[in-house]
Coordinates of C-alpha atoms in Angstrom, one line a residue:
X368 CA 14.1 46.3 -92.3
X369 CA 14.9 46.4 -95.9
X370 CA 13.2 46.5 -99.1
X371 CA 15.6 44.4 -101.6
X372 CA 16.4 47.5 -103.4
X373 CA 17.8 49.3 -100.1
X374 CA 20.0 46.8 -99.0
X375 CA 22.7 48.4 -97.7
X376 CA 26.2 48.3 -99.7
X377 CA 28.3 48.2 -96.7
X378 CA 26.7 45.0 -95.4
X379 CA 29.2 42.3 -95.6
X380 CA 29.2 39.0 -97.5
X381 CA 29.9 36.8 -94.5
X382 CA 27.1 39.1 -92.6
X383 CA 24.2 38.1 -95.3
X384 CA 25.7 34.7 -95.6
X385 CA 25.2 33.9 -92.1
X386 CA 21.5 35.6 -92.0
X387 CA 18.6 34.1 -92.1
X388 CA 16.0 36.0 -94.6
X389 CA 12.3 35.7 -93.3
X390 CA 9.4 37.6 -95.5
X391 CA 7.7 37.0 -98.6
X392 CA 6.6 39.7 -101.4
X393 CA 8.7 43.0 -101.1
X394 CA 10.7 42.9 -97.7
X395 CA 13.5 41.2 -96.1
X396 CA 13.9 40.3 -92.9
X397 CA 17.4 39.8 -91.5
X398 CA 17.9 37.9 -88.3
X399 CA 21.5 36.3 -86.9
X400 CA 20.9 32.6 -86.8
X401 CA 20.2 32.8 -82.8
X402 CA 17.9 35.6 -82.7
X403 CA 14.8 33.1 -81.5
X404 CA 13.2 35.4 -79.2
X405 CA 9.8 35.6 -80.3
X406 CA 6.8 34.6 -78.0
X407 CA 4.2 32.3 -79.4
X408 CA 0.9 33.7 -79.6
X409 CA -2.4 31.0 -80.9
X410 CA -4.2 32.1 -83.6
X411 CA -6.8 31.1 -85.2
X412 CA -6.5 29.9 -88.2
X413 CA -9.1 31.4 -91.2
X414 CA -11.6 29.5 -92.5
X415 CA -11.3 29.0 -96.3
X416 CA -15.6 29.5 -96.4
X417 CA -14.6 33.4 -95.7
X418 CA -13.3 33.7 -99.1
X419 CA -13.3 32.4 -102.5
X420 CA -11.8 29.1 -102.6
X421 CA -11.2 29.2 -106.0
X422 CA -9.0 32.5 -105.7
X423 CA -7.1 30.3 -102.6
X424 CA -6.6 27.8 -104.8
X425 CA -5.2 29.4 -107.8
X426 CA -1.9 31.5 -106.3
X427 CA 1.6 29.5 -106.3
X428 CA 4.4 31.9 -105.0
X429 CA 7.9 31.3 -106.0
X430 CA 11.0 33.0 -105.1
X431 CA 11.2 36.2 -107.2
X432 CA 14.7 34.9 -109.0
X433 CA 13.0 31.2 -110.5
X434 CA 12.2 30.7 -113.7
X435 CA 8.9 29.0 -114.3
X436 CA 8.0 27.9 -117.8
X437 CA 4.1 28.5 -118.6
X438 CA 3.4 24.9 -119.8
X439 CA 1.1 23.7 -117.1
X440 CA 2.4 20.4 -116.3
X441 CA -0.2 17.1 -115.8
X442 CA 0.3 13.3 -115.8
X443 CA -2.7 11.4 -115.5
X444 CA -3.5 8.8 -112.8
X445 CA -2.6 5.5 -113.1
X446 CA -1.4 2.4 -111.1
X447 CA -0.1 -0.6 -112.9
X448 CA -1.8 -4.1 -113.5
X449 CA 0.9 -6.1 -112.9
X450 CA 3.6 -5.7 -109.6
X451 CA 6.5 -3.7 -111.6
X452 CA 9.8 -5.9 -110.8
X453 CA 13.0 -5.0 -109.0
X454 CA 16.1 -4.4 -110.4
X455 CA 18.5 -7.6 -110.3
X456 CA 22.0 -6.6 -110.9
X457 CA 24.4 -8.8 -112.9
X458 CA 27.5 -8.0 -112.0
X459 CA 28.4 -6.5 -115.2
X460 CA 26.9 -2.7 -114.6
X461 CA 29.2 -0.2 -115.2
X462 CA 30.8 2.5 -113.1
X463 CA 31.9 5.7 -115.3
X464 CA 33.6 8.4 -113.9
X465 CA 32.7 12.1 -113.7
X466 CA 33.0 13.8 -116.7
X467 CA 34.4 17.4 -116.7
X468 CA 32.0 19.8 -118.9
X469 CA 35.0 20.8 -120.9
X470 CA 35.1 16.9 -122.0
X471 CA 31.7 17.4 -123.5
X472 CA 28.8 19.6 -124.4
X473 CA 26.6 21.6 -121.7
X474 CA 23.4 21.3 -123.3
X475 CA 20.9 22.2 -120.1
X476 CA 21.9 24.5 -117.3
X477 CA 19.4 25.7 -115.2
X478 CA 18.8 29.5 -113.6
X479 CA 21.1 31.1 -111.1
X480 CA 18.3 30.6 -108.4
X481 CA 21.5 29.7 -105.4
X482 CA 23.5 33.1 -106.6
X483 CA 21.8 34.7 -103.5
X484 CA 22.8 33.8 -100.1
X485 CA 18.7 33.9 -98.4
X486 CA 15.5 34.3 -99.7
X487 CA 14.8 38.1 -100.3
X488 CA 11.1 37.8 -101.5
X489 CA 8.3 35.7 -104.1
X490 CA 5.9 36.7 -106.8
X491 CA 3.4 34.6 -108.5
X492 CA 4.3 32.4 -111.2
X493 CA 7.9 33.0 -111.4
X494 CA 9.8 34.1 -113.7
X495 CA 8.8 33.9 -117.5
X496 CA 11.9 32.1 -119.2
X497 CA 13.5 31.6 -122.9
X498 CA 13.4 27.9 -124.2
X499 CA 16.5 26.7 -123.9
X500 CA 18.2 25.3 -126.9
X501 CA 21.7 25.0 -127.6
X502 CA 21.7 22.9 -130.9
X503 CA 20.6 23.2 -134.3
X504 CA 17.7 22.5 -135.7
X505 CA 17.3 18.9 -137.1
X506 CA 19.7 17.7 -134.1
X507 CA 19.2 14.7 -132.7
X508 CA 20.3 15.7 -129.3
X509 CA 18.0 15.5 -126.5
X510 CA 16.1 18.7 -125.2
X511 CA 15.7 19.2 -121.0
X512 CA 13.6 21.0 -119.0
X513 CA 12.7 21.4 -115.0
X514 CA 11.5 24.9 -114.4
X515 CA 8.4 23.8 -113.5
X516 CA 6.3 23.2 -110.2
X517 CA 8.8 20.2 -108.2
X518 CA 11.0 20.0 -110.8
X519 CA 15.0 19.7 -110.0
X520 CA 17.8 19.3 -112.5
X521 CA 20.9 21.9 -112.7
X522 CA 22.7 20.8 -115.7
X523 CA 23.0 18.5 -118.3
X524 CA 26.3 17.3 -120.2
X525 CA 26.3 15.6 -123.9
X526 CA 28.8 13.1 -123.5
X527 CA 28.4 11.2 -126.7
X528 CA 25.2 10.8 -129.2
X529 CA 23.2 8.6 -126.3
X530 CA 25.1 9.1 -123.1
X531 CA 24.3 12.3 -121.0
X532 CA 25.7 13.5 -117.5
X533 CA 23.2 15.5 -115.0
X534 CA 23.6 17.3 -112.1
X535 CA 20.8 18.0 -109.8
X536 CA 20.5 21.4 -108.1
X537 CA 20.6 21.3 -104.6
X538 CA 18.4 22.7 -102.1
X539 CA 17.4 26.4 -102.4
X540 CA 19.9 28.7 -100.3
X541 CA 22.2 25.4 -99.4
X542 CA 24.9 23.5 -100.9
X543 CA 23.3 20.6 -99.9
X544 CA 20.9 18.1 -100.6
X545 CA 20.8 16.4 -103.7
X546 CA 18.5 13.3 -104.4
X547 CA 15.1 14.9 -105.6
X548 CA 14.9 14.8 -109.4
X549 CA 11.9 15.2 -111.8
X550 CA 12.6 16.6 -115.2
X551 CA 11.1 16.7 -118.8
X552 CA 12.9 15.4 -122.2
X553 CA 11.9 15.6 -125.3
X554 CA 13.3 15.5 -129.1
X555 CA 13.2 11.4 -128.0
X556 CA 14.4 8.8 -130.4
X557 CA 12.9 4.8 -129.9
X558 CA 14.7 1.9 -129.6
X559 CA 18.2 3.7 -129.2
X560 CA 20.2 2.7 -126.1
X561 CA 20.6 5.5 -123.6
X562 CA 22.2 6.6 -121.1
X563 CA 21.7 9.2 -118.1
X564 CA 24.0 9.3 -115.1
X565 CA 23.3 11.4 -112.2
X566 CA 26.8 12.7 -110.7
X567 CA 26.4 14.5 -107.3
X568 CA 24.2 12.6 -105.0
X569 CA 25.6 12.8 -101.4
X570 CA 24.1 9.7 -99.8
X571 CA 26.6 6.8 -99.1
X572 CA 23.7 4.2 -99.1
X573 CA 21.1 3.9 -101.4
X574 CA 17.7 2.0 -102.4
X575 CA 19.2 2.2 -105.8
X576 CA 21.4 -0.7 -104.5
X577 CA 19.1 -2.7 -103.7
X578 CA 16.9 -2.7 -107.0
X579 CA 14.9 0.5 -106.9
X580 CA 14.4 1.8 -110.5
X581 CA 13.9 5.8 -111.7
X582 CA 10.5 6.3 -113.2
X583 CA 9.3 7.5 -116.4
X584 CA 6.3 9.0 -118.0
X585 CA 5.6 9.2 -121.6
X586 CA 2.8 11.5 -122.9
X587 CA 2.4 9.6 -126.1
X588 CA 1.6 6.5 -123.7
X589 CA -0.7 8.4 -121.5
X590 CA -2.6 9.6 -124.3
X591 CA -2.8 6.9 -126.1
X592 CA -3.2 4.0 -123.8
X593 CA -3.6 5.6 -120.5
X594 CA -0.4 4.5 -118.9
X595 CA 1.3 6.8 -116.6
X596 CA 4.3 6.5 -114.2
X597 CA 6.6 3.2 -114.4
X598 CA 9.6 2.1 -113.5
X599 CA 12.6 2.1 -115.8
X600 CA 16.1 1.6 -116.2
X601 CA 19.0 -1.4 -116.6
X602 CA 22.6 -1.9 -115.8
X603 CA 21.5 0.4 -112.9
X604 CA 24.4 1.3 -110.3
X605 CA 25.2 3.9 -107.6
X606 CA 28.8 3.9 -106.4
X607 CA 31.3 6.5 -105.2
X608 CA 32.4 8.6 -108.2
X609 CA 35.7 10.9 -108.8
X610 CA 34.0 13.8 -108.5
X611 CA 34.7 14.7 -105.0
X612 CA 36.3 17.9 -104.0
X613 CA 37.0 20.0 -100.4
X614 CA 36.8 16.2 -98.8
X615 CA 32.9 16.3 -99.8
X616 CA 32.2 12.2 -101.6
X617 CA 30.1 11.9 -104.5
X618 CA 28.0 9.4 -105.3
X619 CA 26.8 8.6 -108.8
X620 CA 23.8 6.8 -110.5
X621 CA 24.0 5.2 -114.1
X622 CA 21.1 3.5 -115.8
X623 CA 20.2 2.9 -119.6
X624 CA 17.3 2.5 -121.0
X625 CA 15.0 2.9 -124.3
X626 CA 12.4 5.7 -125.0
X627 CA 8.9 4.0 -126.4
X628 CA 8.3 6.7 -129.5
X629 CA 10.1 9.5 -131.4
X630 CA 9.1 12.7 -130.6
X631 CA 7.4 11.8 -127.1
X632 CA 7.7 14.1 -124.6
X633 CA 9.0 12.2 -121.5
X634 CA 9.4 12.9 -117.5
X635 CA 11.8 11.0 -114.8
X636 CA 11.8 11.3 -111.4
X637 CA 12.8 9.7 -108.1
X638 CA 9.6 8.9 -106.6
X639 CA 6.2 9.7 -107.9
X640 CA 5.3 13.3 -108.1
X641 CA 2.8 15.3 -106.0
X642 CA 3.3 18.7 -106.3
X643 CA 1.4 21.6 -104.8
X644 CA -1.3 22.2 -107.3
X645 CA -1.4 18.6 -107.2
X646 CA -3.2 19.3 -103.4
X647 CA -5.2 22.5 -104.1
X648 CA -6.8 20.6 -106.8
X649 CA -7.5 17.9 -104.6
X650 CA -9.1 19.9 -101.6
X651 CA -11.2 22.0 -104.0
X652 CA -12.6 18.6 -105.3
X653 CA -13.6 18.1 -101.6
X654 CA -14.7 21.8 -101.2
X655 CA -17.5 20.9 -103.8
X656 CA -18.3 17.6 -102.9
X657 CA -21.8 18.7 -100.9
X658 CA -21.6 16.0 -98.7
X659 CA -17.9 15.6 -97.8
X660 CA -17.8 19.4 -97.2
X661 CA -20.0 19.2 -94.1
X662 CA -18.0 17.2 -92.5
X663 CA -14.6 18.6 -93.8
X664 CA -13.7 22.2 -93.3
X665 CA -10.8 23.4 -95.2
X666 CA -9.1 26.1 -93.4
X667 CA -5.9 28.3 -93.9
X668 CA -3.4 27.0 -90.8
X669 CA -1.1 30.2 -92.1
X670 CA 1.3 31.4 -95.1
X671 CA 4.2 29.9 -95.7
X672 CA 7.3 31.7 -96.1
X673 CA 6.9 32.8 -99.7
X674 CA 3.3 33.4 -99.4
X675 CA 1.8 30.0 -100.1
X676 CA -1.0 29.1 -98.1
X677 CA -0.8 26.0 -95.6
X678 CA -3.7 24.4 -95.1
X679 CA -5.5 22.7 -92.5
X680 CA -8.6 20.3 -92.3
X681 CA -10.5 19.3 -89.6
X682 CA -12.6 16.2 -90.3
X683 CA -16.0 15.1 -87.9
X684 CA -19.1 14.1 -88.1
X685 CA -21.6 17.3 -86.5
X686 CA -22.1 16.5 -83.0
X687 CA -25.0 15.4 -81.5
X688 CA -26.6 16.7 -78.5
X689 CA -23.5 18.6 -77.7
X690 CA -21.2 15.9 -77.1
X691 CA -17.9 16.9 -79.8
X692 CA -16.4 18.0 -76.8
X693 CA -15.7 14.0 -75.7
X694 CA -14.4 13.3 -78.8
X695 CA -10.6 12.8 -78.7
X696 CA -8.1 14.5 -81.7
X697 CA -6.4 12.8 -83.9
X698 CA -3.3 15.4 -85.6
X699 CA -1.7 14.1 -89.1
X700 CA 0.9 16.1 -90.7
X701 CA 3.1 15.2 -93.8
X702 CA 5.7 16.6 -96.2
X703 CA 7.7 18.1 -93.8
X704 CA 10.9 17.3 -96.1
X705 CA 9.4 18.3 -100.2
X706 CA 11.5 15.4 -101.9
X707 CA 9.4 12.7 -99.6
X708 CA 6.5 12.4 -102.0
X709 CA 5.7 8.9 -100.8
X710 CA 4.0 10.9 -97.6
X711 CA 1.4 12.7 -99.6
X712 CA -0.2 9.7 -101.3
X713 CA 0.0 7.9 -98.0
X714 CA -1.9 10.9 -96.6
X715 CA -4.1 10.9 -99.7
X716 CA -5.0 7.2 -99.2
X717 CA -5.8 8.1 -95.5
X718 CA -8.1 11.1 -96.6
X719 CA -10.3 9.4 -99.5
X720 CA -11.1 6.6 -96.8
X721 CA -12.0 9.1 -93.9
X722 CA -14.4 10.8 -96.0
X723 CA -15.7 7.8 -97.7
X724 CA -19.1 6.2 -96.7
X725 CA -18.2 3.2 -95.1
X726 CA -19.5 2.4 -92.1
X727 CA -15.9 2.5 -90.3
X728 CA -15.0 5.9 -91.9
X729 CA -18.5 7.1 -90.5
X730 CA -17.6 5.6 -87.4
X731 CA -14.4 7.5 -86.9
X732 CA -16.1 10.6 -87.6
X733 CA -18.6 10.1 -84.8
X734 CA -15.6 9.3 -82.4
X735 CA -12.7 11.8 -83.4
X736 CA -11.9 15.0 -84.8
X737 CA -9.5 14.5 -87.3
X738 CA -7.0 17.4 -87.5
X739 CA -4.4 17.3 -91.1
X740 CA -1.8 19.2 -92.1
X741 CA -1.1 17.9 -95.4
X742 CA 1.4 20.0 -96.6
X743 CA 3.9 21.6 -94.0
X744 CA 6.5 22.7 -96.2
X745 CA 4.4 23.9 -99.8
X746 CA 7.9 26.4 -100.5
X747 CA 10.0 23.4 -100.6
X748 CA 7.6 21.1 -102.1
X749 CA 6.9 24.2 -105.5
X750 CA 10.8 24.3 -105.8
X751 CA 12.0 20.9 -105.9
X752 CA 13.8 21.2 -102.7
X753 CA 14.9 17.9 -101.3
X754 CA 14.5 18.4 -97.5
X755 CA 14.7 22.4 -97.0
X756 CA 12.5 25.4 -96.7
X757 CA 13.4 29.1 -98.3
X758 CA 15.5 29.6 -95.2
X759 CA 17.9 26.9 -95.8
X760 CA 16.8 25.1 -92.8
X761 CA 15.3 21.7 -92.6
X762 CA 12.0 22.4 -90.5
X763 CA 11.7 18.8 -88.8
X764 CA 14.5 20.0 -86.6
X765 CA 13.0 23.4 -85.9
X766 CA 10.0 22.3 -83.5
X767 CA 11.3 24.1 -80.3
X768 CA 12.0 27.4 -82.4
X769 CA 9.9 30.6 -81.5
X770 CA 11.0 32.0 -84.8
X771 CA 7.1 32.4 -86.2
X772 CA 8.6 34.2 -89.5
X773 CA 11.1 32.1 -90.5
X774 CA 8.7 28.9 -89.6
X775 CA 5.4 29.5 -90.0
X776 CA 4.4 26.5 -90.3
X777 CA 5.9 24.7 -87.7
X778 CA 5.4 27.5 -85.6
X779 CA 1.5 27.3 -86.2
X780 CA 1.1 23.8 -86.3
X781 CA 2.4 23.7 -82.6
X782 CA 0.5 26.1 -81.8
X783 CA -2.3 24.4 -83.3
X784 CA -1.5 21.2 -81.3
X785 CA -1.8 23.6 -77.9
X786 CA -5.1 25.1 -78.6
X787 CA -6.5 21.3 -79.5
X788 CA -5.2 20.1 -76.2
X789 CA -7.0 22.8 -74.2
X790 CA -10.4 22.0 -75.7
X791 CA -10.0 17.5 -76.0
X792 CA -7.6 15.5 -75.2
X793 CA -5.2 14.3 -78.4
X794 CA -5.5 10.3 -78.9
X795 CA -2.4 10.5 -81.7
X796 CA -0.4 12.5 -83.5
X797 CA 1.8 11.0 -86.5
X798 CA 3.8 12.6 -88.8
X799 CA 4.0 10.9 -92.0
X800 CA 7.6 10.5 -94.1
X801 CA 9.4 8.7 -96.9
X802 CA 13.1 6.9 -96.9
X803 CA 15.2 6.9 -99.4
X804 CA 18.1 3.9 -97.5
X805 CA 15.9 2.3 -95.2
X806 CA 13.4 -0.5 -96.6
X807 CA 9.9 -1.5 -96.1
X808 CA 7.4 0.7 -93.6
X809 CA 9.0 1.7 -89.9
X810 CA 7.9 4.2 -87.4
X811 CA 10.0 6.1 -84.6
X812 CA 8.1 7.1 -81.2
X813 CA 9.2 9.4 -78.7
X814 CA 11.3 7.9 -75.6
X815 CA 10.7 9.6 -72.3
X816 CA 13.6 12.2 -71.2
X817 CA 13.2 10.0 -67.7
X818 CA 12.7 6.4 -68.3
X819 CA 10.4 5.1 -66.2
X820 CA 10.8 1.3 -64.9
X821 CA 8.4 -0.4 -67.2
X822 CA 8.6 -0.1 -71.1
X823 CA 6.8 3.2 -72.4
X824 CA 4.1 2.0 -73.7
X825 CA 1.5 4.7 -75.6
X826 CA 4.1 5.2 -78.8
X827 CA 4.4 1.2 -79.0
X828 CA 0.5 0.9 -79.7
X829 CA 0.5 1.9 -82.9
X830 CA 3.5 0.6 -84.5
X831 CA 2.5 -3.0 -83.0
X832 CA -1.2 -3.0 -84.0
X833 CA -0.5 -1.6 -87.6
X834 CA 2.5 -4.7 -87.7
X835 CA -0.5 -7.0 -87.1
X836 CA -2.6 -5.7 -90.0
X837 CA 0.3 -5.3 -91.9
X838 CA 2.7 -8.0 -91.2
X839 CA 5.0 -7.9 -93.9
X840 CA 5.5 -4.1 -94.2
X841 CA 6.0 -2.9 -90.2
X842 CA 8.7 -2.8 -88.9
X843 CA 8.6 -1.0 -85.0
X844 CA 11.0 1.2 -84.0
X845 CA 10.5 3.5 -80.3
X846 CA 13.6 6.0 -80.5
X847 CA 14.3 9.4 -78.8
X848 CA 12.5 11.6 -82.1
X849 CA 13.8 15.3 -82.5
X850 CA 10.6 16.6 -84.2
X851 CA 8.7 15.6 -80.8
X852 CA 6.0 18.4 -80.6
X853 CA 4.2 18.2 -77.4
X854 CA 5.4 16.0 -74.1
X855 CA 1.7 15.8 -73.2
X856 CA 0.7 14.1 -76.5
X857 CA 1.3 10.3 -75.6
X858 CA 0.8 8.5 -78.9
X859 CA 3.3 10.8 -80.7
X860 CA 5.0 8.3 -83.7
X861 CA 6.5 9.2 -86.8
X862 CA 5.3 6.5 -90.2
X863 CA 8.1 6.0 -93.0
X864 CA 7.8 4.3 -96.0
X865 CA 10.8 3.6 -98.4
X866 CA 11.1 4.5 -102.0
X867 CA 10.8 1.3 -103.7
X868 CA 7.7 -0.2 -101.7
X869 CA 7.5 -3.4 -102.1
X870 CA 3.9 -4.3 -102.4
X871 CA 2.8 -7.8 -99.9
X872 CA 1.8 -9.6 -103.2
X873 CA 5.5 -9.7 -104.6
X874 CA 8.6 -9.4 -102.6
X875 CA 10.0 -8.5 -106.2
X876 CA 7.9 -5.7 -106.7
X877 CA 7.8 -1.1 -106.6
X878 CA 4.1 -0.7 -107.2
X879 CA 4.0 2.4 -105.1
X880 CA 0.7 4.4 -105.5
X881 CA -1.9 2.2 -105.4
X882 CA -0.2 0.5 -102.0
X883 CA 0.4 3.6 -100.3
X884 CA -3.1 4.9 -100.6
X885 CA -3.9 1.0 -99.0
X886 CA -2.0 2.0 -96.3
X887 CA -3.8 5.3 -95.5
X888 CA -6.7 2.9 -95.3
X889 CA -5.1 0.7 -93.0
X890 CA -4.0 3.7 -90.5
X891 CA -7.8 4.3 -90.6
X892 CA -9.9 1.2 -90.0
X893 CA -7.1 -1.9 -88.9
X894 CA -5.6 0.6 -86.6
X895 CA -7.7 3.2 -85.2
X896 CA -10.9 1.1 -84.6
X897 CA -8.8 -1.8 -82.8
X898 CA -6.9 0.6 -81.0
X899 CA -10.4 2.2 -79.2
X900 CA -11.3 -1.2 -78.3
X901 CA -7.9 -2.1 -76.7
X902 CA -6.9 0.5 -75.2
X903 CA -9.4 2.7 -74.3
X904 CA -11.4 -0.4 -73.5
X905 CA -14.8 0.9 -74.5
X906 CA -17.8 -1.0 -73.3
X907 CA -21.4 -1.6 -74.1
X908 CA -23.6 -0.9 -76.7
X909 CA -20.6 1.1 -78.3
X910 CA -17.8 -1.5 -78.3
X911 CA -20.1 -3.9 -79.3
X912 CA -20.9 -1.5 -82.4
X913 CA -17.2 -0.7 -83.1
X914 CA -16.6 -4.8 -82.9
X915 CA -18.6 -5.8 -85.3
X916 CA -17.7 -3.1 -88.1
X917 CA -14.4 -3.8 -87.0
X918 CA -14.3 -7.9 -87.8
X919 CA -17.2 -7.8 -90.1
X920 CA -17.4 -4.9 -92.7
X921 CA -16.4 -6.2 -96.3

């Protein structure tokens, strides 16, 4: 074991290239990529009432090499008041090629932060950086900025006065993985006709083909007249550009558009943010709510790999006359992959109705402890990381590793899983995902490694009784899943939802936040109340109880 200072000077490039690095603050860890030898070991996780939860709150780690402007950023919350239209192409969108930086003017280019082969170690806040500016003052050109919490942009060309080439950075530590973007602009002029191509997404298909539009966020129409994220963009296109080299294809995406004011300060992104902070803000709200705190306990699940905590909350009503025992676990998790946003505000949307004081919510309580890990990968997620962790590695694929260091949260959450087994039995575990090819909502079950004669039937259930809630949005899908966690868990599923989200009012429609938090509520009362009638076939007094909320609650 090294500190990053003592690395040795005879270790060889293709030696650290092929390591994986595994510790946060001021040591490095280097295993060989098959080195998974370690031996599981529960452990409980701590409960956040131990310590301040305002000091838990307040720490984001970031690799010690990232640049992190002090500018806290916010957008407020809003969801439009009309269904936000599709895209229709004409026909006539254009399809410009790559543009070399020599044929125009590198105006943004962000930190080294891939120079280093592995993660060597995080400190809080980042780095403090300069402004970048590389015009004079009184320019007209436009200023960019993404070193902040989820941000991702690498570089920016100046092709001509209102045309601008960007390239997005791709995942930490990889060469890979480029369709995340949020980033800040400013120095805006209104009315002029823009345009911003993206140049090295690595996706054949897209839901930019099929009328999904970037999103934008003014600060001048926030404050002004409350108006957050919406969708933007025309003569939208994503094709197959020239800029492929090595026999890697690149895939461009060219829009235009008009900023509202001058001088505004503006934001675009793929999907809507929901960063980190954006979650420790929310579950201290519910750690002084004095009523939703007795029935949800915030604990730490473990520390991520840079040091940020993962959190875990168990949701139930307190047992009566020693009976929690019976009740059965249900386990949520969610952002496995950072660029996914979609997942969190499906999970928020399931959270604000299982805490809320309708009788079903109460209901569920009394019936199940709710187990959620809302965040699995928080590195990813503070980065703007598409799909990766610090290590490189894309943790939905790294369910069977014994590597605790290098996954902690993975390697917890299973654990997790075990210990909740041995105490109740686990009625469903889902983990919760956004698409960015596939349309509309879809989920993926687990297949059995021996087929039986009959259809399996427990990871059906709740794809086909969230279709009938939801019948233009499911779609059900029962495949062989890699991120399977336990054999023993029958009602294992995995929930997408696509980028553009198409809301059941308007076929024509992306309104994305305000429907995915609906859906949260329909996981909660359309699927889990029928569900416990129907399959678990509860009688009397009870099923009578759970029928009547079920069909008659406003």
């Amino acid at each position: 074991m090294y500190s990053p200072s003592e690395l040795p000077a005879h270790a060889s490039s293709k030696r650290r290239q092929s390591a994986v690095c595994c510790s946060y603050r001021a040591n490095q860890i280097l295993l060989s990529s098959n080195s998974e030898a370690v031996v599981p070991r529960p452990q409980e996780p701590q409960n956040l009432e131990d310590s301040s939860p305002a000091g838990q709150f307040s720490l984001v780690h970031w690799p010690y090499q990232c640049e992190v402007v002090r500018d806290r950023i916010e957008h407020i919350d809003w969801t439009p008041t009309a269904p936000e239209p599709l895209y229709t192409p004409t026909g006539l969108e254009m399809m410009l090629p790559y543009q070399t930086p020599d044929k125009g003017t590198v105006i943004y280019l962000g930190e080294e932060a891939n120079k280093n082969s592995c993660f060597m170690y995080s400190q809080v806040r980042g780095l403090c950086p300069l402004k970048q500016i590389f015009h004079q003052k009184g320019d007209t050109t436009l200023v960019f900025e993404a070193r902040f919490e989820s941000g991702n942009l690498q570089k920016v060309v100046k092709v001509n006065e209102f045309e601008y080439q960007l390239t997005l950075r791709t995942d930490l530590y990889t060469s890979r993985h480029t369709q995340w973007y949020y980033f800040q602009v400013s120095n805006t002029q209104a009315g002029m006709p823009y345009r911003f191509t993206i140049v090295n997404f690595t996706k054949r298909n897209s839901l930019y083909k099929c009328g999904l539009r970037p999103l934008l966020y003014s600060e001048v129409d926030a404050k002004k007249h409350k108006v957050g994220w919406r969708r933007t963009g025309n003569e939208i296109k994503y094709y197959k550009n020239n800029a492929g080299q090595g026999g890697r294809q690149y895939f461009s995406l060219t829009w235009t558009f008009q900023f509202p004011y001058d001088q505004d300060t503006c934001y675009f992104a793929h999907c809507y943010p929901y960063t980190y902070s954006n979650l420790q803000e929310y579950l201290l709200t519910i750690s002084k709510d004095p009523v939703k705190s007795k029935f949800c306990k915030i604990h730490i699940l473990c520390r991520s790999l840079a040091g940020n905590v993962v959190y875990v909350l168990t949701i139930t009503n307190p047992s009566k006359s020693g009976k929690g025992t019976e009740r059965k676990a249900v386990i949520l998790t969610a952002r496995v992959h950072p660029g996914e946003t979609n997942s969190s505000w499906i999970m928020k949307g399931f959270v604000d109705y299982i805490l809320s004081h309708s009788g079903k919510a109460q209901l569920l309580r009394d019936n199940f402890v709710f187990k959620v890990v809302p965040m699995l990968n928080p590195d990813g997620v503070i980065v703007g990381n598409h799909r990766c962790s610090l290590t490189g590695q894309d943790l939905n694929r790294k369910y069977r590793s014994n590597v605790k260091k290098c996954y902690p949260s993975i390697w917890y959450t299973r654990n997790m899983i075990r210990r909740v087994m041995g105490e109740r039995d686990v009625f469903l575990y889902c983990d919760i995902h956004g698409h960015n090819r596939k349309q509309n909502v879809f989920m993926y079950g687990c297949e059995r490694r021996q087929q039986a004669k009959g259809p399996y039937v427990h990871p059906r259930v709740f794809p086909l009784l969230l279709s009938k809630s939801c019948p233009d949005k499911e779609q059900e899908k029962v495949v062989k899943q890699q991120a399977r966690v336990n054999i023993k868990v029958l009602n294992s599923d995995v929930l997408d939802w696509d980028s553009s989200s198409q809301t059941s009012d308007s076929p024509d429609s992306c309104d994305l936040i305000a429907n995915q938090l609906k859906l949260g509520t329909k996981v909660c009362y359309d699927f889990f109340l029928s569900v416990y009638i129907s399959v678990l076939n509860a009688i009397g007094k009870e099923s009578l109880e759970f029928h009547r909320l079920y069909f008659e609650e406003p």
